[in-house]
Short mmCIF file of C-alpha atoms in Angstrom, two decimals:
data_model
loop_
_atom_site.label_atom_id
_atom_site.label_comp_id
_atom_site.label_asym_id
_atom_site.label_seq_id
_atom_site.Cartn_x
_atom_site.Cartn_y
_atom_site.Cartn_z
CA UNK A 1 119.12 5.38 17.35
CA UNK A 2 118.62 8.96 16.49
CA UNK A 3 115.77 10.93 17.97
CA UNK A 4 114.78 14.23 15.84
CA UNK A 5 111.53 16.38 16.89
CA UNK A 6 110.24 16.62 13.40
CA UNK A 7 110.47 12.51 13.01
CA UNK A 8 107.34 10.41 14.05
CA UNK A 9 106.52 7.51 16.27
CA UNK A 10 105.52 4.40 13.54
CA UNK A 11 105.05 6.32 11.00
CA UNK A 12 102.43 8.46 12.02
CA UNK A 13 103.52 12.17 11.33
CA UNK A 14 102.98 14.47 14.96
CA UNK A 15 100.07 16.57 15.60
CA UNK A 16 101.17 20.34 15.28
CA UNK A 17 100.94 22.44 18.78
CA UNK A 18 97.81 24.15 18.80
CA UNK A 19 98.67 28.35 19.64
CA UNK A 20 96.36 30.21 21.85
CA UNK A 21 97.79 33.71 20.96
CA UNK A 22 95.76 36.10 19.26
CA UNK A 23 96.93 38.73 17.14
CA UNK A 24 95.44 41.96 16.69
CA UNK A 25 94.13 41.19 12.65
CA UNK A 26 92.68 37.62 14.61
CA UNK A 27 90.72 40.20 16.82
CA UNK A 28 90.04 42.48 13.79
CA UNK A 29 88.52 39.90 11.93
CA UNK A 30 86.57 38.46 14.03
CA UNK A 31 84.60 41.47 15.07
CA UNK A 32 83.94 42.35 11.61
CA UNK A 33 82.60 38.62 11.50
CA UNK A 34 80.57 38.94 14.32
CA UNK A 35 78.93 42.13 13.01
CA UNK A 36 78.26 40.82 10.00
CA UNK A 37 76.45 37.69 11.61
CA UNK A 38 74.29 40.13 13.48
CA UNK A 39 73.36 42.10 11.15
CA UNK A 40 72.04 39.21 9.11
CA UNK A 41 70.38 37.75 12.13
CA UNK A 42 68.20 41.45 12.87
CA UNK A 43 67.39 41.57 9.06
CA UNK A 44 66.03 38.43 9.12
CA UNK A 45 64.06 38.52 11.88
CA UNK A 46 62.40 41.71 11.26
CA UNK A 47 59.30 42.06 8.98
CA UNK A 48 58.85 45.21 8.21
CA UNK A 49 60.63 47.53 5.66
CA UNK A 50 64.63 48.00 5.89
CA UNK A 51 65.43 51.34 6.44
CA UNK A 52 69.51 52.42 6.23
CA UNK A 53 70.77 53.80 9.67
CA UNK A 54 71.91 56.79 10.37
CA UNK A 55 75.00 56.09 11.22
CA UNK A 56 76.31 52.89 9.35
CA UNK A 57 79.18 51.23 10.81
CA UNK A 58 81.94 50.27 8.13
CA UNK A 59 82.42 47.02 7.15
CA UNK A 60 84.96 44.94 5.20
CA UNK A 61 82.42 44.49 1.87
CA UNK A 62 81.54 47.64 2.20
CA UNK A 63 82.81 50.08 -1.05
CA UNK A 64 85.32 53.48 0.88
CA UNK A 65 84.57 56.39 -0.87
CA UNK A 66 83.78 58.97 1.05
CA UNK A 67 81.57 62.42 -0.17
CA UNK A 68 80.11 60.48 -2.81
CA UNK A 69 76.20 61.38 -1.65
CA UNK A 70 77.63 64.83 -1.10
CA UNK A 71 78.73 65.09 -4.42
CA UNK A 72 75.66 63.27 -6.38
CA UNK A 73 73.39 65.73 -4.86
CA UNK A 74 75.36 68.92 -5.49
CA UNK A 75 75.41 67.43 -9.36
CA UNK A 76 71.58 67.30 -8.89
CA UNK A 77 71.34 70.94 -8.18
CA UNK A 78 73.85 72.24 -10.45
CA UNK A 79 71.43 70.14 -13.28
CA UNK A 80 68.21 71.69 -11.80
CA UNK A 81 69.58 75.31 -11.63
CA UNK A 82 70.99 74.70 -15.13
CA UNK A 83 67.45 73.47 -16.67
CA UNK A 84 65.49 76.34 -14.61
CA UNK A 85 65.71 79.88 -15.39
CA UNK A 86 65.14 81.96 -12.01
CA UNK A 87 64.20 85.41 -12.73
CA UNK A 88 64.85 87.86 -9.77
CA UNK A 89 63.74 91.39 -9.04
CA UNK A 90 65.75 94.11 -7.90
CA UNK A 91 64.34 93.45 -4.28
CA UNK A 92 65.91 90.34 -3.92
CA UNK A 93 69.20 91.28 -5.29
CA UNK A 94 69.40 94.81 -3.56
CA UNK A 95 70.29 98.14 -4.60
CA UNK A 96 72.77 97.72 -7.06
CA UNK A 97 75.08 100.49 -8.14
CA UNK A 98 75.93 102.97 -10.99
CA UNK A 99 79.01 101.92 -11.71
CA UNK A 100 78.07 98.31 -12.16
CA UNK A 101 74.94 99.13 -14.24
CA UNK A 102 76.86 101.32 -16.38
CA UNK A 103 79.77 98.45 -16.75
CA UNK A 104 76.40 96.40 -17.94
CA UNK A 105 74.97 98.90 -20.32
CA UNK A 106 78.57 99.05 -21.73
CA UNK A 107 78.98 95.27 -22.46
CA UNK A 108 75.49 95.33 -24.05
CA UNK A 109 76.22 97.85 -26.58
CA UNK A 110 79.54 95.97 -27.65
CA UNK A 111 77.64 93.21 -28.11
CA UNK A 112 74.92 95.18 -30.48
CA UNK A 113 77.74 96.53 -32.04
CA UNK A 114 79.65 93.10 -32.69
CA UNK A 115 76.47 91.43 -33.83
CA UNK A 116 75.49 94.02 -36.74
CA UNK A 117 79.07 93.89 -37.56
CA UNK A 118 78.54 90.32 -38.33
CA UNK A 119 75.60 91.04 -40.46
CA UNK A 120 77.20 93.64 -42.28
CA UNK A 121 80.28 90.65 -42.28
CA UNK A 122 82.64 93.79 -41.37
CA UNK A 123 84.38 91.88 -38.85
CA UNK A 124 85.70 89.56 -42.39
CA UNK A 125 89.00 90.44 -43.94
CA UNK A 126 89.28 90.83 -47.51
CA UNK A 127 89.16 87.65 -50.15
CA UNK A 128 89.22 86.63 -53.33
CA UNK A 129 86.65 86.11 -55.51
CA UNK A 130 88.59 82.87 -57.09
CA UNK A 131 88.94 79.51 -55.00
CA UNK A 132 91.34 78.71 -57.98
CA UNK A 133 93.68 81.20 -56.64
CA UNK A 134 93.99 79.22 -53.41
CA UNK A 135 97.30 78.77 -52.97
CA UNK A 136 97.97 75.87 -49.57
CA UNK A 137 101.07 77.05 -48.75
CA UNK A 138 99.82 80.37 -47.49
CA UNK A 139 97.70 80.83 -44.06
CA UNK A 140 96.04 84.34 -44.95
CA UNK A 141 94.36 82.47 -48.21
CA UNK A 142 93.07 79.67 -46.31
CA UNK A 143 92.11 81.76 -43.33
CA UNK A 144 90.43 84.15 -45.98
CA UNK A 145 88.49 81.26 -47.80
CA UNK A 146 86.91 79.87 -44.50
CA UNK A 147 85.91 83.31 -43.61
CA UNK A 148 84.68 83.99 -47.40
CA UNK A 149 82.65 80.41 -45.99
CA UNK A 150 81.49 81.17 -42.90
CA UNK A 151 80.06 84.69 -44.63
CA UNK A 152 77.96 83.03 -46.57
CA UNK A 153 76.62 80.84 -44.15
CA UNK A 154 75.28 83.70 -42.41
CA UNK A 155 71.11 84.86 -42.91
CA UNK A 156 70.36 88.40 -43.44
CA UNK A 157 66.70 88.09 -42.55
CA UNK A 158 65.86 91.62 -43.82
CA UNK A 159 67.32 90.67 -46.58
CA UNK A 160 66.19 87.34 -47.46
CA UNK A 161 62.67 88.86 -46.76
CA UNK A 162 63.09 91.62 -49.15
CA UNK A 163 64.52 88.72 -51.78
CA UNK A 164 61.50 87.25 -51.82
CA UNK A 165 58.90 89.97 -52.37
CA UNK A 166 60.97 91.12 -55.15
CA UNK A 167 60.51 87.14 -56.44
CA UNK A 168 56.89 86.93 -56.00
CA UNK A 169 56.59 90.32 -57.67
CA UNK A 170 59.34 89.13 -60.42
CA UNK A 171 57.29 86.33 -61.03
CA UNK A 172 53.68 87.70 -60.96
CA UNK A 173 55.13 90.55 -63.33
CA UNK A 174 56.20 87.18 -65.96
CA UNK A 175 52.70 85.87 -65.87
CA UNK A 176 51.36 89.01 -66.53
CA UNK A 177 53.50 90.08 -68.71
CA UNK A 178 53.37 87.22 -71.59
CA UNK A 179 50.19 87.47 -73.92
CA UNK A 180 48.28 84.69 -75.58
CA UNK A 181 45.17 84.54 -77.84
CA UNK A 182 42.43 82.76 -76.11
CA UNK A 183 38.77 82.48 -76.93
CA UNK A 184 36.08 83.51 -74.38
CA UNK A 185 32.90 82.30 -73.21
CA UNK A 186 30.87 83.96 -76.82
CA UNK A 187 33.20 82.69 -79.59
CA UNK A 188 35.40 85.63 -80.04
CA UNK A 189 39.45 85.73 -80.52
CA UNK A 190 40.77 87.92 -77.89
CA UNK A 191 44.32 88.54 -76.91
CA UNK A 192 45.73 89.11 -73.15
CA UNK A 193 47.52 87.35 -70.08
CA UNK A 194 47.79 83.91 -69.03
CA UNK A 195 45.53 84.11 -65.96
CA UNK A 196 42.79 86.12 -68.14
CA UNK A 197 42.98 83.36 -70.89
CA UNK A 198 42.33 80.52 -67.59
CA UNK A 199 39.73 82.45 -66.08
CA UNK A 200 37.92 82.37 -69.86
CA UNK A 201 38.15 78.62 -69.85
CA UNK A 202 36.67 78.39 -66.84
CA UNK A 203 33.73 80.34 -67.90
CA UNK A 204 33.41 78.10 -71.15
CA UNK A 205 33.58 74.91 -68.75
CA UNK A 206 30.84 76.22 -66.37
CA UNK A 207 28.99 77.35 -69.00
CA UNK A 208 29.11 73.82 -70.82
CA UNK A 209 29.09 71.49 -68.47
CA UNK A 210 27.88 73.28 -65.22
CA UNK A 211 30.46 73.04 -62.40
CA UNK A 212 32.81 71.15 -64.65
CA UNK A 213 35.69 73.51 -63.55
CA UNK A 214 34.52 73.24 -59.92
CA UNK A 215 34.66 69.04 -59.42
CA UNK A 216 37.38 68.46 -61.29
CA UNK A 217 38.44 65.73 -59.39
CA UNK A 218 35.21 63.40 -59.57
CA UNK A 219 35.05 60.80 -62.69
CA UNK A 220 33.50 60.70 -65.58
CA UNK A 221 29.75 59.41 -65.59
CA UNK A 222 30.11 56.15 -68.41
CA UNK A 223 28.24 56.74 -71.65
CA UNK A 224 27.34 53.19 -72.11
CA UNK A 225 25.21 52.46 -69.16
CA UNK A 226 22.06 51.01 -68.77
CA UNK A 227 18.54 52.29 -67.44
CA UNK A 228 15.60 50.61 -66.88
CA UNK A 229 14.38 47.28 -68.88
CA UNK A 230 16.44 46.81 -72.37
CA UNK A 231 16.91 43.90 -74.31
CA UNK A 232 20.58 42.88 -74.90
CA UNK A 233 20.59 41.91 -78.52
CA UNK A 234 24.29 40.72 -78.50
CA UNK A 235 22.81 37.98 -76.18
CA UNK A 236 21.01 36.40 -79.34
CA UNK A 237 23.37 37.89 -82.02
CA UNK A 238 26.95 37.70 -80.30
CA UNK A 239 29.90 38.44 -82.25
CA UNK A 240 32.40 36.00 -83.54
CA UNK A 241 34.69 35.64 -80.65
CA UNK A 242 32.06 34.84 -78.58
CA UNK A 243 30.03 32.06 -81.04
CA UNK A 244 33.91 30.16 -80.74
CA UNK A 245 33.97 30.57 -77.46
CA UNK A 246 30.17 28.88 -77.04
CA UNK A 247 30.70 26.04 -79.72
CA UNK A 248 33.90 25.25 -77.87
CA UNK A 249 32.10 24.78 -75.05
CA UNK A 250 29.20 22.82 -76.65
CA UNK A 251 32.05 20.82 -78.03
CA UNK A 252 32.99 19.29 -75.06
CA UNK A 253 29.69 19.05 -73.43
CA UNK A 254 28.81 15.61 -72.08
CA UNK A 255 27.37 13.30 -74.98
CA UNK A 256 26.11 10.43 -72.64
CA UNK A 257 22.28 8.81 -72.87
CA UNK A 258 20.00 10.97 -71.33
CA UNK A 259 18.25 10.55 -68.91
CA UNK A 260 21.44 9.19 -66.81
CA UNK A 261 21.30 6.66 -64.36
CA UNK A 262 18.96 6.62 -61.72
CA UNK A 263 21.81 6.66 -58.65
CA UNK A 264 19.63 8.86 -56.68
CA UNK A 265 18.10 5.80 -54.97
CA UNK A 266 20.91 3.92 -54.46
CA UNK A 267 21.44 4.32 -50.17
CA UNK A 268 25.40 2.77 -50.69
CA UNK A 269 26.33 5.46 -52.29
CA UNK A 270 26.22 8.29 -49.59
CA UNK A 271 25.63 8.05 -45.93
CA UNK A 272 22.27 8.53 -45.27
CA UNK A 273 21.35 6.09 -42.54
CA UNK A 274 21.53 8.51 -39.91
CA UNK A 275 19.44 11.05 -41.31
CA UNK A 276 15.98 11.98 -41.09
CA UNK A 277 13.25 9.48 -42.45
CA UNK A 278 15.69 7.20 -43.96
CA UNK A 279 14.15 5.17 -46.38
CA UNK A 280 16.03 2.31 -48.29
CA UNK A 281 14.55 2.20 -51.37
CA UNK A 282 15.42 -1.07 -53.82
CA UNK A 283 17.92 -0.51 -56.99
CA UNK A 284 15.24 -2.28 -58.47
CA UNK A 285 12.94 -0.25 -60.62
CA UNK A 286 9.66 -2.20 -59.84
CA UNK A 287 10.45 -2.89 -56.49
CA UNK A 288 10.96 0.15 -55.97
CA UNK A 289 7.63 1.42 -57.61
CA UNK A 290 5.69 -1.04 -55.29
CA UNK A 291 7.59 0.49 -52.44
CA UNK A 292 6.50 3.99 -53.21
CA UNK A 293 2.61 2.82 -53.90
CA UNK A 294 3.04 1.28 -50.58
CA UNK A 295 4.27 4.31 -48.75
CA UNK A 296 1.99 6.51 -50.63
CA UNK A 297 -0.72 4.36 -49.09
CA UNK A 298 0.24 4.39 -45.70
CA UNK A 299 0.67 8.36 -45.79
CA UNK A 300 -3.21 8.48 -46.71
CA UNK A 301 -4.22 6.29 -44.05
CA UNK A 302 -2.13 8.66 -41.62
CA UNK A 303 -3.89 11.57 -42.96
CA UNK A 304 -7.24 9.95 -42.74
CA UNK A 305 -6.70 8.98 -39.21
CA UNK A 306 -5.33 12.81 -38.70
CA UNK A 307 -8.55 14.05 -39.98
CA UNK A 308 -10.81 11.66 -38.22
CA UNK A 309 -9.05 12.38 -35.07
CA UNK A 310 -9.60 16.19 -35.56
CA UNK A 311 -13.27 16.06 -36.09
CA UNK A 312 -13.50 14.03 -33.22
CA UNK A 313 -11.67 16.33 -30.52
CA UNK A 314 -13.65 19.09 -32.39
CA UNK A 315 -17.03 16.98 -31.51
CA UNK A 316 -15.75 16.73 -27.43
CA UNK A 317 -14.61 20.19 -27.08
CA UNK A 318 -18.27 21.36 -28.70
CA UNK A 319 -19.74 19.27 -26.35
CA UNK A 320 -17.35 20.34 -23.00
CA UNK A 321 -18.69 24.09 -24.38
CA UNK A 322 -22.54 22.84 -24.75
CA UNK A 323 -22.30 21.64 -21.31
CA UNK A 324 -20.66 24.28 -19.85
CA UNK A 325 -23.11 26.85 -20.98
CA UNK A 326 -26.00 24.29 -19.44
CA UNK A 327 -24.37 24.52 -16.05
CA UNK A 328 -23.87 28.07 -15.96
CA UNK A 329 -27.49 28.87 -17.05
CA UNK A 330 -28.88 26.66 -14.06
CA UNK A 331 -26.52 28.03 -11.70
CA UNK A 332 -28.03 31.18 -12.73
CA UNK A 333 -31.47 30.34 -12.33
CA UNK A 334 -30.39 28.58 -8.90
CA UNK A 335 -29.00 32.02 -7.31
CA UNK A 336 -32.59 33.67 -8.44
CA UNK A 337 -34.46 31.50 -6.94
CA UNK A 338 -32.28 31.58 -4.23
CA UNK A 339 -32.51 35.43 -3.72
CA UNK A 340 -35.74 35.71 -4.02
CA UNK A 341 -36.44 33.23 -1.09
CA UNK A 342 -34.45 35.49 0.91
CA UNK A 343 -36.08 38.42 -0.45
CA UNK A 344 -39.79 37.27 1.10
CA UNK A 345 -38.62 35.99 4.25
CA UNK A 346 -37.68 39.51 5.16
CA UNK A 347 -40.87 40.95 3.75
CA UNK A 348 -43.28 38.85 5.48
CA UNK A 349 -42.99 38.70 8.81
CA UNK A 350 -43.09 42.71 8.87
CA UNK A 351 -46.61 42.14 7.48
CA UNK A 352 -47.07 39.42 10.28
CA UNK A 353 -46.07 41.99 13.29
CA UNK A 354 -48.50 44.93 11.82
CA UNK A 355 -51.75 42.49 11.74
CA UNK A 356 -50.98 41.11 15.42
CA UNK A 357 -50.93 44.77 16.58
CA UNK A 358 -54.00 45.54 14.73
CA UNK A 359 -56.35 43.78 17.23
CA UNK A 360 -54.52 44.65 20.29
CA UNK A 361 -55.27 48.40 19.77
CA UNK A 362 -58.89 47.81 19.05
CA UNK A 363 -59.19 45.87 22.72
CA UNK A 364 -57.73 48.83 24.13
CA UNK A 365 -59.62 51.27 22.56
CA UNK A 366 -62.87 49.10 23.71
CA UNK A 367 -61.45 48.89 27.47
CA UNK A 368 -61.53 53.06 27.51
CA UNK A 369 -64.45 53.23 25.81
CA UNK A 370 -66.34 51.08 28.88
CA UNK A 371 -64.55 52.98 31.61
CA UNK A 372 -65.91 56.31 30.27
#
């Protein structure tokens, strides 16, 4: 029997040998891992606001390109310098020299000089006054015809000013210029321009129909409008169309015996249990007659009691006033008697005390008079 390493016992294949080495990317890895955990571990356990770090450490997820702030700010700047015109004095950018302001001056005046050329359209060569004469096969035509273009797409503002005085002149000069025969305000036939023969009518209007020519733009008042009471004949005499028009209509009016049938009293046809002093009358005609005498009956008693209770509250509360008025009056005559008990019983015994003194000075005056 044959033994081979890579064969197994009953079948059963053989565990693989576990290696302990590490490698270097092992190591790599799992530091990056371990970072990673730990970061996730501080982020979650702090509460306040995430804030990046200073230094950032460089991870595996994390996208390499390098500058890229750098750069997105510098973009920034070049866009806000671009958008924002700084204007500096001579103090901030120093003395400058002659030779560089004259180089300036130099460059401005070519540039005067190249920009009235293009008004004047100098600058143009020469070209035909013919687009038939284009010919494709030769450059100087075509170059010729999309300068002959580009000429006239040019504005001579002087020009185009002066173009349209001369118009509004041109045209004032027309209107002016053509005469008419117009009638004025007094009847007469006169001859002159168009704006004299419009400032006539106006005259006529206001004259006519006061400021006519100045409310032009409100309606017309209707002629056939009525004030105040009228009779309308054509409601008694109306015209033919509308005597059809009313015998049609009496045509197909409702031919049935009149009065119609008394329905009103019939409390199957509508709901009217529920409302408000519901009273089923009979479909019967004398039934319901006696009903009505009956209720009719019973609504005078009610107002007969109504009355007679009236009059009698009236009787009790003329009474309740009667007595009132009794009560008062003796109370009254109860407090006046009353003060004028009072009154007396501190008037008399002032009296009392004068009389009892009375006879005491007459003993005394007896007592000196038998010493003496």
């Amino acid at each position: 029997m044959s033994t081979d390493k890579s064969s197994s016992l009953y079948g059963q294949r053989r565990q693989k040998a576990q290696s302990n080495e590490t490698t270097s990317s092992n190591l790599a890895f799992a530091s990056q891992l371990s970072s990673l955990i730990s970061q996730e571990s501080n982020s979650t356990s702090s509460r306040g606001r995430q804030r990046p770090s200073k230094n950032p450490k460089s991870d595996i997820f994390s996208k390499h390109n390098k500058g890229s702030l750098k750069r997105a700010a510098a973009d920034l700047a070049d866009d806000n310098r671009a958008l924002k015109q700084v204007h500096r004095s001579s103090k901030d950018l120093g003395d400058v020299d002659s030779a560089t302001l004259g180089r300036s001056r130099r460059r401005m005046d070519e540039k005067a000089r190249i920009y009235d050329d293009m008004k004047k359209g100098l600058y143009l060569a020469g070209d035909s006054d013919d687009d038939e004469q284009y010919d494709p096969s030769k450059p100087e035509d075509y170059l010729a015809r999309l300068r002959r273009k580009e000429r006239e797409g040019l504005v001579d503002f002087d020009r185009k000013h002066a173009d349209e005085e001369e118009n509004k002149q041109d045209l004032s000069d027309d209107d002016n210029a053509s005469i008419i025969s117009y009638e004025d305000e007094f009847g007469r036939t006169r001859r002159g321009t168009r704006a004299e023969a419009a400032e006539a009518s106006r005259a006529i209007d206001e004259a006519n129909g006061g400021k006519v020519g100045q409310e032009r733009w409100r309606p017309a008042r209707p002629e056939n409008l009525i004030y105040g009471a009228a009779v309308q004949a054509e409601a008694f005499n109306p015209d033919a169309t509308i005597a059809s028009h009313m015998s049609h209509l009496a045509a197909r009016r409702d031919r049935s015996a009149t009065p119609p049938e008394q329905k009103h009293y019939d409390a199957d046809w509508e709901v009217r249990n529920r409302g408000t002093g519901f009273y089923a009358f009979s479909t019967d005609e004398k039934d319901r007659a006696q009903q009505m005498e009956e209720l009719s009956r019973v609504r005078e008693e009610t107002l007969n009691k109504r009355r007679s209770n009236k009059e009698r509250l009236e009787r009790r509360e003329a009474k309740i006033k009667w007595r009132l008025e009794k009560i008062q009056e003796l109370k009254s005559r109860k407090m006046a008697a009353q003060f004028m008990t009072d009154l007396e019983a501190t008037v008399i015994p002032t009296d009392k005390l004068e009389q009892a003194n009375k006879p005491e000075q007459t003993d005394h005056t007896e007592q000196v008079d038998q010493a003496e």
